[in-house]
Amino acid sequence: MDGFTRYAIYYTPPEGPLADFGMAWLGWDPERGRRVPHPALPGLPKPVADITATPRKYGFHATLKSPFALADGFDVATLHATVEALAAALPPVLLDGLRLARIDDFLALVPVGDTTPLALLAARVVEALDAFRARPSETDLERRRKPGLTERQEELLTRWGYPYVMEEFRFHMSLSGDLPAAEADAVAEVLGPVLDTLPLAPLRIRELCLFGEGQDGQFHHLHRYTLSGLRADRNA
């Protein structure tokens, strides 16, 4: 797991139809570290490769702890052991499902129903692993600073290196980069029937995933950790 410039903790679905869809749609297989062909879907306003150029770098995922460089004094082996211990203490989460939505100017799969347990899980991950995060430069912060951030989001960006954590956390699995409204609507219309064939409900989050940014600029899936803490919902 050495040789990566940044690390992140993601949720990514296990092998199955949803994972296969996300891999093909984005055109990147993070487990094998290779590009894969996009699906041929008629009716899109532009090529899939253009629609998915921004999220392709990261692979099909939802962010729990955003990408970070390792702080001085920490190594990957210690990060691995800490995430493993953390996962063993955290319970899995059961969501009602996922739906397609527009967030700001991009399309993503977002959760349906109560997300309180999910937000608590994400907050624990952010806080428990923060010592591993090298403090960002002002340039790094500016890269993550988007127009329209609230005062609280600015505070979170400064404290945690990312504005969408804690009470501002937004679980989402990105399917596009920024799109004009008309193009986003057209893509959503094409994706709707495809998503209807996938097992989006319920969604069981049973693992944390460690990703690393390689020298190729792409994020690679390095390890899965089972969430095996005491379950609040025994059906999760």
Tab-separated table of C-alpha atoms in Angstrom:
chain	number	residue	atom	x	y	z
A	1	MET	CA	0.000	0.000	0.000
A	2	ASP	CA	3.029	2.286	-0.297
A	3	GLY	CA	3.664	4.687	-3.157
A	4	PHE	CA	0.388	6.587	-2.973
A	5	THR	CA	0.266	10.352	-2.608
A	6	ARG	CA	-3.049	10.604	-0.740
A	7	TYR	CA	-5.461	8.278	1.025
A	8	ALA	CA	-9.212	8.362	1.587
A	9	ILE	CA	-11.912	6.351	3.317
A	10	TYR	CA	-14.830	5.582	1.035
A	11	TYR	CA	-17.905	3.446	0.846
A	12	THR	CA	-17.981	1.488	-2.369
A	13	PRO	CA	-20.395	-1.349	-3.051
A	14	PRO	CA	-19.160	-4.954	-2.983
A	15	GLU	CA	-19.053	-7.040	-6.136
A	16	GLY	CA	-22.432	-7.137	-7.802
A	17	PRO	CA	-24.728	-5.267	-10.188
A	18	LEU	CA	-24.374	-1.856	-8.512
A	19	ALA	CA	-20.594	-2.037	-8.426
A	20	ASP	CA	-20.522	-3.232	-12.036
A	21	PHE	CA	-22.736	-0.338	-13.128
A	22	GLY	CA	-20.622	2.282	-11.360
A	23	MET	CA	-17.372	0.877	-12.702
A	24	ALA	CA	-18.623	0.818	-16.295
A	25	TRP	CA	-20.422	4.165	-16.144
A	26	LEU	CA	-17.327	5.950	-14.826
A	27	GLY	CA	-14.955	3.864	-16.927
A	28	TRP	CA	-12.577	3.022	-14.079
A	29	ASP	CA	-12.017	-0.203	-12.132
A	30	PRO	CA	-10.251	0.888	-8.916
A	31	GLU	CA	-9.710	-2.647	-7.627
A	32	ARG	CA	-7.753	-3.759	-10.698
A	33	GLY	CA	-6.414	-0.299	-11.495
A	34	ARG	CA	-7.545	-0.170	-15.099
A	35	ARG	CA	-9.900	1.675	-17.409
A	36	VAL	CA	-12.969	-0.194	-18.641
A	37	PRO	CA	-15.331	0.475	-21.564
A	38	HIS	CA	-18.271	2.795	-20.996
A	39	PRO	CA	-21.787	1.488	-21.717
A	40	ALA	CA	-23.439	2.409	-25.001
A	41	LEU	CA	-26.537	4.363	-23.966
A	42	PRO	CA	-28.487	6.212	-26.658
A	43	GLY	CA	-29.955	9.621	-25.918
A	44	LEU	CA	-27.119	11.131	-23.899
A	45	PRO	CA	-26.346	14.795	-24.684
A	46	LYS	CA	-22.611	14.046	-25.012
A	47	PRO	CA	-20.244	11.069	-24.645
A	48	VAL	CA	-20.200	9.210	-21.338
A	49	ALA	CA	-16.451	9.858	-21.090
A	50	ASP	CA	-17.097	13.600	-21.034
A	51	ILE	CA	-20.012	13.372	-18.584
A	52	THR	CA	-17.972	11.306	-16.127
A	53	ALA	CA	-14.533	12.901	-16.523
A	54	THR	CA	-14.532	14.515	-13.056
A	55	PRO	CA	-15.659	11.573	-10.877
A	56	ARG	CA	-13.686	8.983	-12.883
A	57	LYS	CA	-10.487	9.876	-11.013
A	58	TYR	CA	-11.960	8.667	-7.729
A	59	GLY	CA	-13.939	5.621	-8.813
A	60	PHE	CA	-17.548	4.856	-7.913
A	61	HIS	CA	-17.818	5.697	-4.221
A	62	ALA	CA	-19.240	7.807	-1.430
A	63	THR	CA	-16.731	9.789	0.628
A	64	LEU	CA	-16.521	9.168	4.365
A	65	LYS	CA	-13.136	10.846	4.881
A	66	SER	CA	-11.923	12.973	2.003
A	67	PRO	CA	-8.457	12.487	0.451
A	68	PHE	CA	-5.525	13.452	2.648
A	69	ALA	CA	-1.748	13.225	2.593
A	70	LEU	CA	-0.194	11.399	5.546
A	71	ALA	CA	1.081	13.606	8.343
A	72	ASP	CA	4.735	13.424	9.360
A	73	GLY	CA	5.379	10.523	11.706
A	74	PHE	CA	2.614	8.307	10.317
A	75	ASP	CA	2.883	5.459	7.835
A	76	VAL	CA	0.482	3.381	5.785
A	77	ALA	CA	0.833	0.304	7.985
A	78	THR	CA	-0.341	2.275	11.012
A	79	LEU	CA	-3.206	3.782	9.017
A	80	HIS	CA	-4.268	0.303	7.909
A	81	ALA	CA	-4.205	-1.051	11.466
A	82	THR	CA	-6.143	1.935	12.797
A	83	VAL	CA	-8.879	1.709	10.148
A	84	GLU	CA	-9.147	-2.027	10.792
A	85	ALA	CA	-9.616	-1.448	14.535
A	86	LEU	CA	-12.061	1.390	13.903
A	87	ALA	CA	-14.207	-0.736	11.590
A	88	ALA	CA	-14.306	-3.487	14.194
A	89	ALA	CA	-15.827	-1.010	16.658
A	90	LEU	CA	-18.427	0.516	14.319
A	91	PRO	CA	-21.789	-1.062	13.435
A	92	PRO	CA	-23.017	-1.523	9.868
A	93	VAL	CA	-25.683	0.868	8.611
A	94	LEU	CA	-28.933	0.030	6.866
A	95	LEU	CA	-30.393	2.626	4.483
A	96	ASP	CA	-33.820	2.531	2.879
A	97	GLY	CA	-32.124	2.816	-0.488
A	98	LEU	CA	-30.635	5.169	-3.061
A	99	ARG	CA	-32.170	7.513	-5.616
A	100	LEU	CA	-30.854	9.657	-8.435
A	101	ALA	CA	-30.652	13.354	-7.601
A	102	ARG	CA	-28.985	16.557	-8.703
A	103	ILE	CA	-26.607	18.096	-6.157
A	104	ASP	CA	-25.622	21.614	-7.090
A	105	ASP	CA	-24.648	21.051	-10.753
A	106	PHE	CA	-23.879	17.314	-10.793
A	107	LEU	CA	-25.811	14.045	-10.670
A	108	ALA	CA	-25.380	11.501	-7.898
A	109	LEU	CA	-27.030	8.646	-6.063
A	110	VAL	CA	-28.190	9.870	-2.655
A	111	PRO	CA	-29.802	8.068	0.293
A	112	VAL	CA	-33.501	7.635	0.907
A	113	GLY	CA	-34.953	7.872	4.426
A	114	ASP	CA	-33.291	8.499	7.781
A	115	THR	CA	-29.534	9.036	7.427
A	116	THR	CA	-28.751	9.715	11.092
A	117	PRO	CA	-26.804	6.454	11.691
A	118	LEU	CA	-24.882	7.058	8.456
A	119	ALA	CA	-23.952	10.597	9.504
A	120	LEU	CA	-22.766	9.293	12.880
A	121	LEU	CA	-20.620	6.689	11.129
A	122	ALA	CA	-19.040	9.314	8.872
A	123	ALA	CA	-18.359	11.653	11.804
A	124	ARG	CA	-16.615	8.875	13.734
A	125	VAL	CA	-14.414	8.093	10.734
A	126	VAL	CA	-13.494	11.742	10.170
A	127	GLU	CA	-12.622	12.339	13.810
A	128	ALA	CA	-10.883	9.042	14.574
A	129	LEU	CA	-8.499	9.272	11.616
A	130	ASP	CA	-7.785	12.991	11.671
A	131	ALA	CA	-4.379	12.632	13.278
A	132	PHE	CA	-3.214	10.917	10.090
A	133	ARG	CA	-4.107	13.931	7.942
A	134	ALA	CA	-1.303	16.317	7.042
A	135	ARG	CA	-2.502	19.854	7.583
A	136	PRO	CA	-3.361	21.370	4.204
A	137	SER	CA	-1.668	24.381	2.741
A	138	GLU	CA	-3.669	27.476	1.903
A	139	THR	CA	-3.512	26.344	-1.729
A	140	ASP	CA	-5.085	23.018	-0.763
A	141	LEU	CA	-7.834	24.769	1.169
A	142	GLU	CA	-8.508	27.138	-1.703
A	143	ARG	CA	-8.898	24.173	-4.055
A	144	ARG	CA	-11.689	22.842	-1.846
A	145	ARG	CA	-13.245	26.231	-1.211
A	146	LYS	CA	-16.259	26.607	-3.476
A	147	PRO	CA	-18.370	29.722	-4.014
A	148	GLY	CA	-21.313	29.864	-1.672
A	149	LEU	CA	-19.842	28.050	1.328
A	150	THR	CA	-21.606	29.018	4.526
A	151	GLU	CA	-19.742	30.361	7.522
A	152	ARG	CA	-20.091	26.969	9.204
A	153	GLN	CA	-18.768	25.139	6.138
A	154	GLU	CA	-15.756	27.470	6.135
A	155	GLU	CA	-15.147	26.547	9.780
A	156	LEU	CA	-15.365	22.858	8.976
A	157	LEU	CA	-12.997	23.264	6.027
A	158	THR	CA	-10.433	24.918	8.295
A	159	ARG	CA	-10.864	22.370	11.105
A	160	TRP	CA	-11.203	19.118	9.153
A	161	GLY	CA	-9.855	19.974	5.679
A	162	TYR	CA	-13.256	19.498	4.017
A	163	PRO	CA	-16.450	21.559	4.281
A	164	TYR	CA	-18.990	18.724	4.043
A	165	VAL	CA	-18.407	16.845	7.282
A	166	MET	CA	-20.192	16.474	10.622
A	167	GLU	CA	-23.643	18.100	10.382
A	168	GLU	CA	-22.887	19.194	6.791
A	169	PHE	CA	-22.133	15.631	5.647
A	170	ARG	CA	-23.838	14.673	2.372
A	171	PHE	CA	-23.553	11.007	1.440
A	172	HIS	CA	-23.537	10.766	-2.344
A	173	MET	CA	-22.122	8.630	-5.129
A	174	SER	CA	-21.195	10.968	-7.970
A	175	LEU	CA	-22.243	10.045	-11.504
A	176	SER	CA	-21.205	13.182	-13.369
A	177	GLY	CA	-19.222	16.364	-13.278
A	178	ASP	CA	-20.950	19.728	-13.434
A	179	LEU	CA	-23.602	19.853	-16.142
A	180	PRO	CA	-25.966	22.546	-17.410
A	181	ALA	CA	-29.517	21.914	-16.250
A	182	ALA	CA	-30.763	20.719	-19.640
A	183	GLU	CA	-27.890	18.237	-19.987
A	184	ALA	CA	-28.350	16.972	-16.423
A	185	ASP	CA	-32.034	16.357	-17.122
A	186	ALA	CA	-31.192	14.480	-20.320
A	187	VAL	CA	-28.630	12.284	-18.560
A	188	ALA	CA	-31.077	11.577	-15.728
A	189	GLU	CA	-33.730	10.528	-18.231
A	190	VAL	CA	-31.338	8.037	-19.821
A	191	LEU	CA	-30.031	6.702	-16.491
A	192	GLY	CA	-33.474	6.289	-14.945
A	193	PRO	CA	-34.375	2.983	-16.654
A	194	VAL	CA	-30.850	1.640	-16.043
A	195	LEU	CA	-31.021	2.425	-12.335
A	196	ASP	CA	-34.463	0.826	-12.106
A	197	THR	CA	-32.811	-2.530	-12.838
A	198	LEU	CA	-30.295	-2.220	-9.989
A	199	PRO	CA	-30.660	-3.314	-6.342
A	200	LEU	CA	-30.780	0.179	-4.832
A	201	ALA	CA	-33.077	-0.655	-1.910
A	202	PRO	CA	-32.280	-1.404	0.777
A	203	LEU	CA	-28.606	-0.449	0.910
A	204	ARG	CA	-26.476	-2.145	3.542
A	205	ILE	CA	-23.201	-0.433	4.368
A	206	ARG	CA	-21.089	-3.170	5.905
A	207	GLU	CA	-17.563	-2.035	5.097
A	208	LEU	CA	-15.121	0.840	5.072
A	209	CYS	CA	-12.784	1.008	2.077
A	210	LEU	CA	-9.265	2.436	1.969
A	211	PHE	CA	-8.355	4.112	-1.319
A	212	GLY	CA	-5.047	5.577	-2.418
A	213	GLU	CA	-4.179	8.086	-5.118
A	214	GLY	CA	-1.544	6.562	-7.370
A	215	GLN	CA	1.183	8.152	-9.422
A	216	ASP	CA	-1.222	7.883	-12.365
A	217	GLY	CA	-3.535	10.395	-10.657
A	218	GLN	CA	-6.263	7.779	-10.239
A	219	PHE	CA	-7.619	6.435	-6.953
A	220	HIS	CA	-7.094	2.720	-6.336
A	221	HIS	CA	-9.034	0.459	-3.988
A	222	LEU	CA	-6.559	-0.908	-1.435
A	223	HIS	CA	-8.545	-2.725	1.258
A	224	ARG	CA	-12.010	-3.468	2.677
A	225	TYR	CA	-12.689	-3.470	6.409
A	226	THR	CA	-15.792	-5.130	7.832
A	227	LEU	CA	-17.968	-3.018	10.106
A	228	SER	CA	-18.435	-5.479	12.953
A	229	GLY	CA	-19.380	-3.372	15.957
A	230	LEU	CA	-22.598	-3.917	17.906
A	231	ARG	CA	-25.483	-3.433	15.519
A	232	ALA	CA	-28.300	-1.062	16.313
A	233	ASP	CA	-30.345	-2.832	13.616
A	234	ARG	CA	-29.744	-6.578	13.488
A	235	ASN	CA	-31.047	-6.698	9.936
A	236	ALA	CA	-28.266	-4.418	8.660
